[in-house]
Coordinates of C-alpha atoms in Angstrom, one line a residue:
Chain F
X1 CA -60.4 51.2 -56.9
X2 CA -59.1 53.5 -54.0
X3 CA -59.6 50.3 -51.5
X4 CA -56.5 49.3 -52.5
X5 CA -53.1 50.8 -52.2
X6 CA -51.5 52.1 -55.9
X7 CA -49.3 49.6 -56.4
X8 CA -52.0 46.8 -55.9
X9 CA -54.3 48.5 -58.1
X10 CA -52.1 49.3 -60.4
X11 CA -50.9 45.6 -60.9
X12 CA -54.3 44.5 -61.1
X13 CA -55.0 46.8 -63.9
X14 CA -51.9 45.7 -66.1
X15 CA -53.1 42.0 -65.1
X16 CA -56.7 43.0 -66.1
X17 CA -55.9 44.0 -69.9
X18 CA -54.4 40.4 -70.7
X19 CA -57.0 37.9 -72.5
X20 CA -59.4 35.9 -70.8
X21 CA -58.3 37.7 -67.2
X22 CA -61.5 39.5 -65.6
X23 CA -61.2 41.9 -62.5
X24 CA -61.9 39.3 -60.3
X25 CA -58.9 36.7 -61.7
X26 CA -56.5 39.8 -61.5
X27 CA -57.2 40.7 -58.2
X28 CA -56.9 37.2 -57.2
X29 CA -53.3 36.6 -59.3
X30 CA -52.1 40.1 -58.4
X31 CA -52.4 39.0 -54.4
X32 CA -51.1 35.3 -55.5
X33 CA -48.0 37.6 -56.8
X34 CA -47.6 39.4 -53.6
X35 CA -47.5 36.4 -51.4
X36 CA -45.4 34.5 -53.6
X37 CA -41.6 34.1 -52.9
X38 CA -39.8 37.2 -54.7
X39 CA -37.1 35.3 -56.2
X40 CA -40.3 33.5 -58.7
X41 CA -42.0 37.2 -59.2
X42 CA -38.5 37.9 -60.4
X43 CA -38.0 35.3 -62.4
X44 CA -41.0 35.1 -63.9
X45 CA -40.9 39.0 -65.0
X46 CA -37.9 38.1 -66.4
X47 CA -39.1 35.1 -68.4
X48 CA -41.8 37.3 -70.1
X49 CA -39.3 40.0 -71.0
X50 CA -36.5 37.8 -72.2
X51 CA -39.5 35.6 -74.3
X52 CA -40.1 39.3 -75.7
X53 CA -37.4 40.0 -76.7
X54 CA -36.4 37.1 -78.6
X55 CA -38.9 35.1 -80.1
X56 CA -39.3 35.9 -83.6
X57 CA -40.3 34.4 -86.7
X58 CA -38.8 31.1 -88.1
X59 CA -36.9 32.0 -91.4
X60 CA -38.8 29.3 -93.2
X61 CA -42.3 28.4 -91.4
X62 CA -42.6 31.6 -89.7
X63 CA -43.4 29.9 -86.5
X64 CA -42.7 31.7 -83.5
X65 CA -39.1 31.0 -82.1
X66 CA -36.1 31.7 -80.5
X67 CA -33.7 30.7 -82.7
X68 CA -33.2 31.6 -86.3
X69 CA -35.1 28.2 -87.6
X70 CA -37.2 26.8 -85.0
X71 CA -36.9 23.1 -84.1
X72 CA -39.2 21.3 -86.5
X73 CA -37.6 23.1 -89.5
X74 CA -33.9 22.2 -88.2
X75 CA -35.3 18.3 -87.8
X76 CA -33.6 16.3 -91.2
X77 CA -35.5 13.3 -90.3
X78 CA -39.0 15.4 -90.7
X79 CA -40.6 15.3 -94.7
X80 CA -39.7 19.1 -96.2
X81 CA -41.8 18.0 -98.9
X82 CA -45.2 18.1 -97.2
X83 CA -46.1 21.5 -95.9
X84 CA -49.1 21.6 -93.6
X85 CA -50.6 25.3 -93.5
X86 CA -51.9 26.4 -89.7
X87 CA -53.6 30.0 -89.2
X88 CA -51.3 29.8 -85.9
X89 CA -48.1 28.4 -84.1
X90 CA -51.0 27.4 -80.8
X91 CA -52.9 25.3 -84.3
X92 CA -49.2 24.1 -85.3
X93 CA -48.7 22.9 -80.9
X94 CA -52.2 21.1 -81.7
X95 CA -51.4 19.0 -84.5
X96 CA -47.7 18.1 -83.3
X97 CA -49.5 16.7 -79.9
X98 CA -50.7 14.1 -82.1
X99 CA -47.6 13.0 -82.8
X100 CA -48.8 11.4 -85.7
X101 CA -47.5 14.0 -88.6
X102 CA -44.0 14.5 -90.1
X103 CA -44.2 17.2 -92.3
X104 CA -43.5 20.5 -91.7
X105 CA -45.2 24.0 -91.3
X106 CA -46.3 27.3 -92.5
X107 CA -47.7 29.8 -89.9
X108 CA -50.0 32.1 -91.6
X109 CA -50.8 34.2 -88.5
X110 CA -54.3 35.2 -89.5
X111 CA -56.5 34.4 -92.0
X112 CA -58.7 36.3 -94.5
X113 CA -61.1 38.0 -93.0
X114 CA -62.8 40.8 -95.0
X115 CA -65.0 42.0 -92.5
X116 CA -62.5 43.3 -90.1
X117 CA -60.3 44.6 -93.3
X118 CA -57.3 41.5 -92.8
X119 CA -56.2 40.9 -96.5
X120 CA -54.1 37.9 -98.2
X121 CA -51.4 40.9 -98.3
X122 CA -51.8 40.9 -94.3
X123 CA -51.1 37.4 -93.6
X124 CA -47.8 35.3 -94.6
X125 CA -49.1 33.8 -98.2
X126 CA -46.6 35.4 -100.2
X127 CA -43.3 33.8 -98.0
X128 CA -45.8 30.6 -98.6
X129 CA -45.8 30.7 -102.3
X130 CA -42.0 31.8 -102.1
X131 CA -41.1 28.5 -100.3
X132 CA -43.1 26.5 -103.3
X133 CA -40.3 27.8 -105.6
X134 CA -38.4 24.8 -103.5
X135 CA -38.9 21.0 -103.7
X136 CA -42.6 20.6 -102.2
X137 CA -45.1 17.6 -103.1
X138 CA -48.1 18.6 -100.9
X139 CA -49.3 21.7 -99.5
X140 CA -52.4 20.5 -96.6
X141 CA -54.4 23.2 -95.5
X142 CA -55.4 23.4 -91.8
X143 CA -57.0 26.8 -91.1
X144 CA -59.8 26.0 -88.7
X145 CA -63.1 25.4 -89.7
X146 CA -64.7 29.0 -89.4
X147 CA -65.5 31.5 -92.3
X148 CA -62.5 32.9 -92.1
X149 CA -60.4 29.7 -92.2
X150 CA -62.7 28.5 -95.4
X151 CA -62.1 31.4 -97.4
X152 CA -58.2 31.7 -96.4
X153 CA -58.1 27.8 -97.5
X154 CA -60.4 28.4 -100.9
X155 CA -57.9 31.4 -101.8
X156 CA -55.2 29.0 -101.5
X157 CA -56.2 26.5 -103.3
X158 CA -57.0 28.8 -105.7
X159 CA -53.4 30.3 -106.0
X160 CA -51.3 26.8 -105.6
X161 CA -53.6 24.4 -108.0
X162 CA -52.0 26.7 -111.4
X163 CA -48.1 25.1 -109.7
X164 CA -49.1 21.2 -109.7
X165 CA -48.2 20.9 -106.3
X166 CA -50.7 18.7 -104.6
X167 CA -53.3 20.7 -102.4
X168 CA -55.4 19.3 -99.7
X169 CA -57.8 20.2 -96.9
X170 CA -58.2 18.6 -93.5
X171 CA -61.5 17.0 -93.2
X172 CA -64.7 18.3 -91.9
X173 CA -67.1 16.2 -89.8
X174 CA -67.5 14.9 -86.5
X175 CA -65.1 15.3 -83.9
X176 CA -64.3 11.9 -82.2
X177 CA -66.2 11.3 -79.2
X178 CA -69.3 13.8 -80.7
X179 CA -72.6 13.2 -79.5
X180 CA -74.6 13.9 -82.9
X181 CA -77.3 15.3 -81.2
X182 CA -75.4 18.1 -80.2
X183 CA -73.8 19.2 -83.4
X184 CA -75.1 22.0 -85.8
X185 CA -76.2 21.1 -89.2
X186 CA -73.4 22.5 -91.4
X187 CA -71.0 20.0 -89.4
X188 CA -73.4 16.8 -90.1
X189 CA -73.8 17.4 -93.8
X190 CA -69.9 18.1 -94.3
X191 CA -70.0 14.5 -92.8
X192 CA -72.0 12.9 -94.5
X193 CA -70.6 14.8 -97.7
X194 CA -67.0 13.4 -96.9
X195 CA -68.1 9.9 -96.2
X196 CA -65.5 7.2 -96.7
X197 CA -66.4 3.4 -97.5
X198 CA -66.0 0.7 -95.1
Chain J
X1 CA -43.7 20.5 -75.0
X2 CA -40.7 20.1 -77.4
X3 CA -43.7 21.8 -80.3
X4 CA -42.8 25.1 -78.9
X5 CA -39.0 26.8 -78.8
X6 CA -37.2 26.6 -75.3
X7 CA -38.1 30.5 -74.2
X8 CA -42.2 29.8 -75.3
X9 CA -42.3 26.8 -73.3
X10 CA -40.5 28.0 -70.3
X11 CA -43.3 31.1 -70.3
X12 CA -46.4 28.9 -70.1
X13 CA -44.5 26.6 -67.4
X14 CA -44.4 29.3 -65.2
X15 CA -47.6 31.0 -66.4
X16 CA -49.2 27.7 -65.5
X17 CA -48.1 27.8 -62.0
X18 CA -50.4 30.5 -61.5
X19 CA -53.6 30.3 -59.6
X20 CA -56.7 29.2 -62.1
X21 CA -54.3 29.2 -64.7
X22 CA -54.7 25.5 -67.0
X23 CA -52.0 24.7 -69.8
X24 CA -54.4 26.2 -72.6
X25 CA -54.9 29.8 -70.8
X26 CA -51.2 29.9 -70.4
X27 CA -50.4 29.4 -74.0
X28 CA -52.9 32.0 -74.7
X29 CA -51.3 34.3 -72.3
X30 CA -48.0 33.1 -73.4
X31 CA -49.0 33.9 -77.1
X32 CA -50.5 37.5 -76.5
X33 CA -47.4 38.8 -74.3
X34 CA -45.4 38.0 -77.1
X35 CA -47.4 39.7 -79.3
X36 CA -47.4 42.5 -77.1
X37 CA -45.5 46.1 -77.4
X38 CA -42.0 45.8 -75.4
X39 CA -42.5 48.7 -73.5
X40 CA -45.9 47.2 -72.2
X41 CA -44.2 43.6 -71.2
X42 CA -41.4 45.6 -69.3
X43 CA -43.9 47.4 -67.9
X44 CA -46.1 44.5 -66.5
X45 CA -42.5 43.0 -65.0
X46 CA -41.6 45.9 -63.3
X47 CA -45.1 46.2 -61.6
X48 CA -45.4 42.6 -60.5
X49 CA -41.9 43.0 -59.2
X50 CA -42.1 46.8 -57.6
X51 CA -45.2 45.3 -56.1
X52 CA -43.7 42.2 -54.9
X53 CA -41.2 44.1 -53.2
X54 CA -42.9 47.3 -51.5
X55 CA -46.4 45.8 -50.3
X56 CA -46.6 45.1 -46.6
X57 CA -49.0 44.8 -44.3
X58 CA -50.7 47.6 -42.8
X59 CA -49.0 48.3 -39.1
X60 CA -53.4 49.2 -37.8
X61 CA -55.1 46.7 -39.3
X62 CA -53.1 44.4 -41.5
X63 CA -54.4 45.0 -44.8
X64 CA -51.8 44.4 -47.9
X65 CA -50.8 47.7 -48.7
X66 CA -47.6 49.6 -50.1
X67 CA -47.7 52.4 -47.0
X68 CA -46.7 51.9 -43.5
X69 CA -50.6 52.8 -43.1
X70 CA -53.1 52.0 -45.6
X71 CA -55.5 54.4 -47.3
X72 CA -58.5 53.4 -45.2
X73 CA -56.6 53.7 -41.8
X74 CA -55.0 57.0 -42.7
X75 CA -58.5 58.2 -43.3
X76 CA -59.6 60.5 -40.2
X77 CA -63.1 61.2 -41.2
X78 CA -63.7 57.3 -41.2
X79 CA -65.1 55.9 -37.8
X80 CA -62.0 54.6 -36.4
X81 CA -64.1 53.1 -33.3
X82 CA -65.3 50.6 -35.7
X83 CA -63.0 47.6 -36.8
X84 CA -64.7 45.5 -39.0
X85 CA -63.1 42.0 -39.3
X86 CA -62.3 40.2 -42.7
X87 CA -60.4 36.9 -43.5
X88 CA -58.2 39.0 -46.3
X89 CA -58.0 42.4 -48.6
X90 CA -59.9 41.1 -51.6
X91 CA -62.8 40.5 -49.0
X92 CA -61.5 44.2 -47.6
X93 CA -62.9 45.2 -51.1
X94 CA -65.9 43.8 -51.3
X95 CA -67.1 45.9 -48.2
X96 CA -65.7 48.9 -49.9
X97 CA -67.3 48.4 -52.8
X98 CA -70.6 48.8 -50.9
X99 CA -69.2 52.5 -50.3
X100 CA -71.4 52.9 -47.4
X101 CA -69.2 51.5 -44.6
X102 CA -67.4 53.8 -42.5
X103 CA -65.5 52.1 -40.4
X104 CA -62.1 50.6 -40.2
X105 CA -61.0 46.8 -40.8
X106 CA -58.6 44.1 -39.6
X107 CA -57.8 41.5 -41.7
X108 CA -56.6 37.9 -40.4
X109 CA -55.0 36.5 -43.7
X110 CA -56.8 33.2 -43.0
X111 CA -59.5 31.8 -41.1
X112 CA -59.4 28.9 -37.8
X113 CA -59.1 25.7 -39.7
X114 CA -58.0 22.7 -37.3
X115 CA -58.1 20.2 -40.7
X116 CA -55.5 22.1 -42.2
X117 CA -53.9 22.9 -39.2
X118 CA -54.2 26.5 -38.8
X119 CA -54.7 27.8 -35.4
X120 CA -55.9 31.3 -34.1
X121 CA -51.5 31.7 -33.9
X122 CA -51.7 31.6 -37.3
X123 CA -54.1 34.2 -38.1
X124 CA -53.5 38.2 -37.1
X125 CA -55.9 37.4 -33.9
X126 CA -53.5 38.6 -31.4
X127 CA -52.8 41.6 -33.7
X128 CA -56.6 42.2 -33.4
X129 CA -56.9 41.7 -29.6
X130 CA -53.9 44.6 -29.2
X131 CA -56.0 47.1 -30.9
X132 CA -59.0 46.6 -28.8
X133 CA -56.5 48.3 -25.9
X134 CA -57.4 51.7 -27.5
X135 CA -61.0 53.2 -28.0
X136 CA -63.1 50.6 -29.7
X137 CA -66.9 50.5 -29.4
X138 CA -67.6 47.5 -31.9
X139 CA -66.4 44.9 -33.6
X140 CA -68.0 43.0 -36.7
X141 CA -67.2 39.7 -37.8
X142 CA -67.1 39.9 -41.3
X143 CA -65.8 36.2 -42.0
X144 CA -67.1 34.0 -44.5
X145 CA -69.8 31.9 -43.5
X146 CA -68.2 28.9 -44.0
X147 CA -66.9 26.3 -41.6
X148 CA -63.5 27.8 -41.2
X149 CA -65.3 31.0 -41.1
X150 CA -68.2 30.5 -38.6
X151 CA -65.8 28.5 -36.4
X152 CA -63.6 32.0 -36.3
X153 CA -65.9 33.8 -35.5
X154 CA -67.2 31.9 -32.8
X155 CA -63.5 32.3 -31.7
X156 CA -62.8 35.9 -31.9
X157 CA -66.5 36.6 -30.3
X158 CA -66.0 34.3 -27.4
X159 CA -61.9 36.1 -26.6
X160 CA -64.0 39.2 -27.0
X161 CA -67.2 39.4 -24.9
X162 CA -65.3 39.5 -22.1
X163 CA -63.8 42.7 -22.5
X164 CA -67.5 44.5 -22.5
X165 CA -66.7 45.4 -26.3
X166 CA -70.0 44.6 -28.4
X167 CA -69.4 42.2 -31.1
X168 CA -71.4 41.4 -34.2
X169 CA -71.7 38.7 -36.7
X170 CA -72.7 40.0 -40.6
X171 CA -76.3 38.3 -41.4
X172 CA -76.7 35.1 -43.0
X173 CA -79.9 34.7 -45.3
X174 CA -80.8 34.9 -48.8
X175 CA -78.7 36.6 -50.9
X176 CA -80.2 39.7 -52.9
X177 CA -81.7 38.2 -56.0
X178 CA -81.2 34.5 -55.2
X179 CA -84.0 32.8 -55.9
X180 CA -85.5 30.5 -52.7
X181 CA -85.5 27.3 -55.0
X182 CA -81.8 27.1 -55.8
X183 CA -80.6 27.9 -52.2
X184 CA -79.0 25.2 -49.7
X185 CA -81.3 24.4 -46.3
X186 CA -78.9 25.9 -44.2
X187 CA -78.9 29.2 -45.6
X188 CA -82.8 28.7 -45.7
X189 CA -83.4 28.1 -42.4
X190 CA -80.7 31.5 -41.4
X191 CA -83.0 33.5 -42.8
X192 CA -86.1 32.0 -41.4
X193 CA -84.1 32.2 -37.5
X194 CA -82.9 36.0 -38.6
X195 CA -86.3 37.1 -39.6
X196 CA -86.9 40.7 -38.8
X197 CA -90.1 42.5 -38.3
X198 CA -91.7 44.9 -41.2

């Protein structure tokens, strides 16, 4: 790339390597950058090193925050009892947009996954079976619906059923809105499997 | 966004901000500069900053650039009688990628567009017309063939004739590969009026 100057190119490489960002989209934020007002580059270079630098891991859902406990764990008013297990804090974002749950957390940050060598040893189930020790009714697992979420939520199951502490699994079926048409077989029989009655 | 801690949130605010960026990428982004070395995060802040900060414009032909001269002017064995003339850097690149043009550019940051309000003042036109006082032979019009485009280059060829300079518009036609069926009219009948002989 020796049509632009080093310092352009080299900006649009660094922008390059992050996810989902193509030559094309980081030549096109790289010049957004440079015509931007410098006190916003500044700022914003400063946001993602500051971010760095302190978000962590909450000390009981192992969320990623910047305090020691992050809010939702802090919140009294929220039910401790009911621990809803998420593969990630984005999966965590998703169900609190509903607004609609209460309970709290556990980030695994991963699931099982064999194939690429990611073990229950690599993934945080053992700070999930440590929190169990504490007063917990229901453990509802939400790792998504892909082979690797099935298998992380089977293993589990498989480890909290021997405790007596309730364990669930978010339903599989047809998202709201679906056109049947369009959805794969595995999806239609796991609804009609998990019918309810009217 | 209260889901996420204060610093997370605050990172895909301004992520957002940027061009072709929606809520969801940001998080993403958000998510994997986190995860990312702190060296490498430093290092992306420091470039978008250093960047900010030393790229200028090109005192020949306006290009971005962190030089007083870009690389392309400071070239002698390009053809320095030949200025061909883009709306900005990243269409600067396209041509280069070609590799087989040897002449110079200019580059207008912008294009005539009355409906936005931007008049030849706005663009480097007069920058343009000053380098024509030295030894050119030819100037191309290398803006895009839209409306903004075609109407500046109308512009620029109409201020030019005069001076006994020749002046060319790049063809319009069928793109390489684009199949007749898909393409607008307008382009059709371009290439039907720019028809050359085999």
């Amino acid at each position: 790339m020796d049509y632009y100057s080093n310092q352009i190119t080299k900006l649009i490489e660094e922008l390059s390597c992050l996810p989902g960002i193509g030559s094309k989209s980081a030549a096109r934020l790289a010049f957004h950058l440079i015509h931007m007002p410098i006190e916003e580059v500044k700022r914003l270079a400063s946001t993602m090193v500051e971010a760095r630098e302190n978000v962590r891991y909450c000390a009981e859902c192992y969320t990623l925050t910047d305090q020691e406990l992050c809010p939702i764990c802090q919140n009294a008013s929220r039910d401790h009892k009911t621990i809803m297990v998420v593969e990630n804090t984005r999966d965590l974002a998703a169900y609190e947009k509903t607004g609609q749950y209460n309970g709290v957390y556990h980030v695994l940050h991963g699931a099982i996954s064999p194939m690429v060598g990611i073990g229950p040893e690599d993934i945080k189930l053992k700070e999930l079976i440590a929190r169990l020790q504490g007063d917990v009714e229901e453990v509802i697992i939400a790792t998504n619906s892909s082979l690797e979420g099935e298998t992380t939520a089977m293993y589990i199951s498989k480890l909290i059923k021997p405790t007596g502490i309730k364990v669930s699994r978010i339903a599989s079926g047809v998202p709201v809105g679906g056109d049947l048409e369009y959805i794969d077989e595995v999806t239609l029989l796991r609804a009609l499997e998990g019918r309810t009655e009217l």
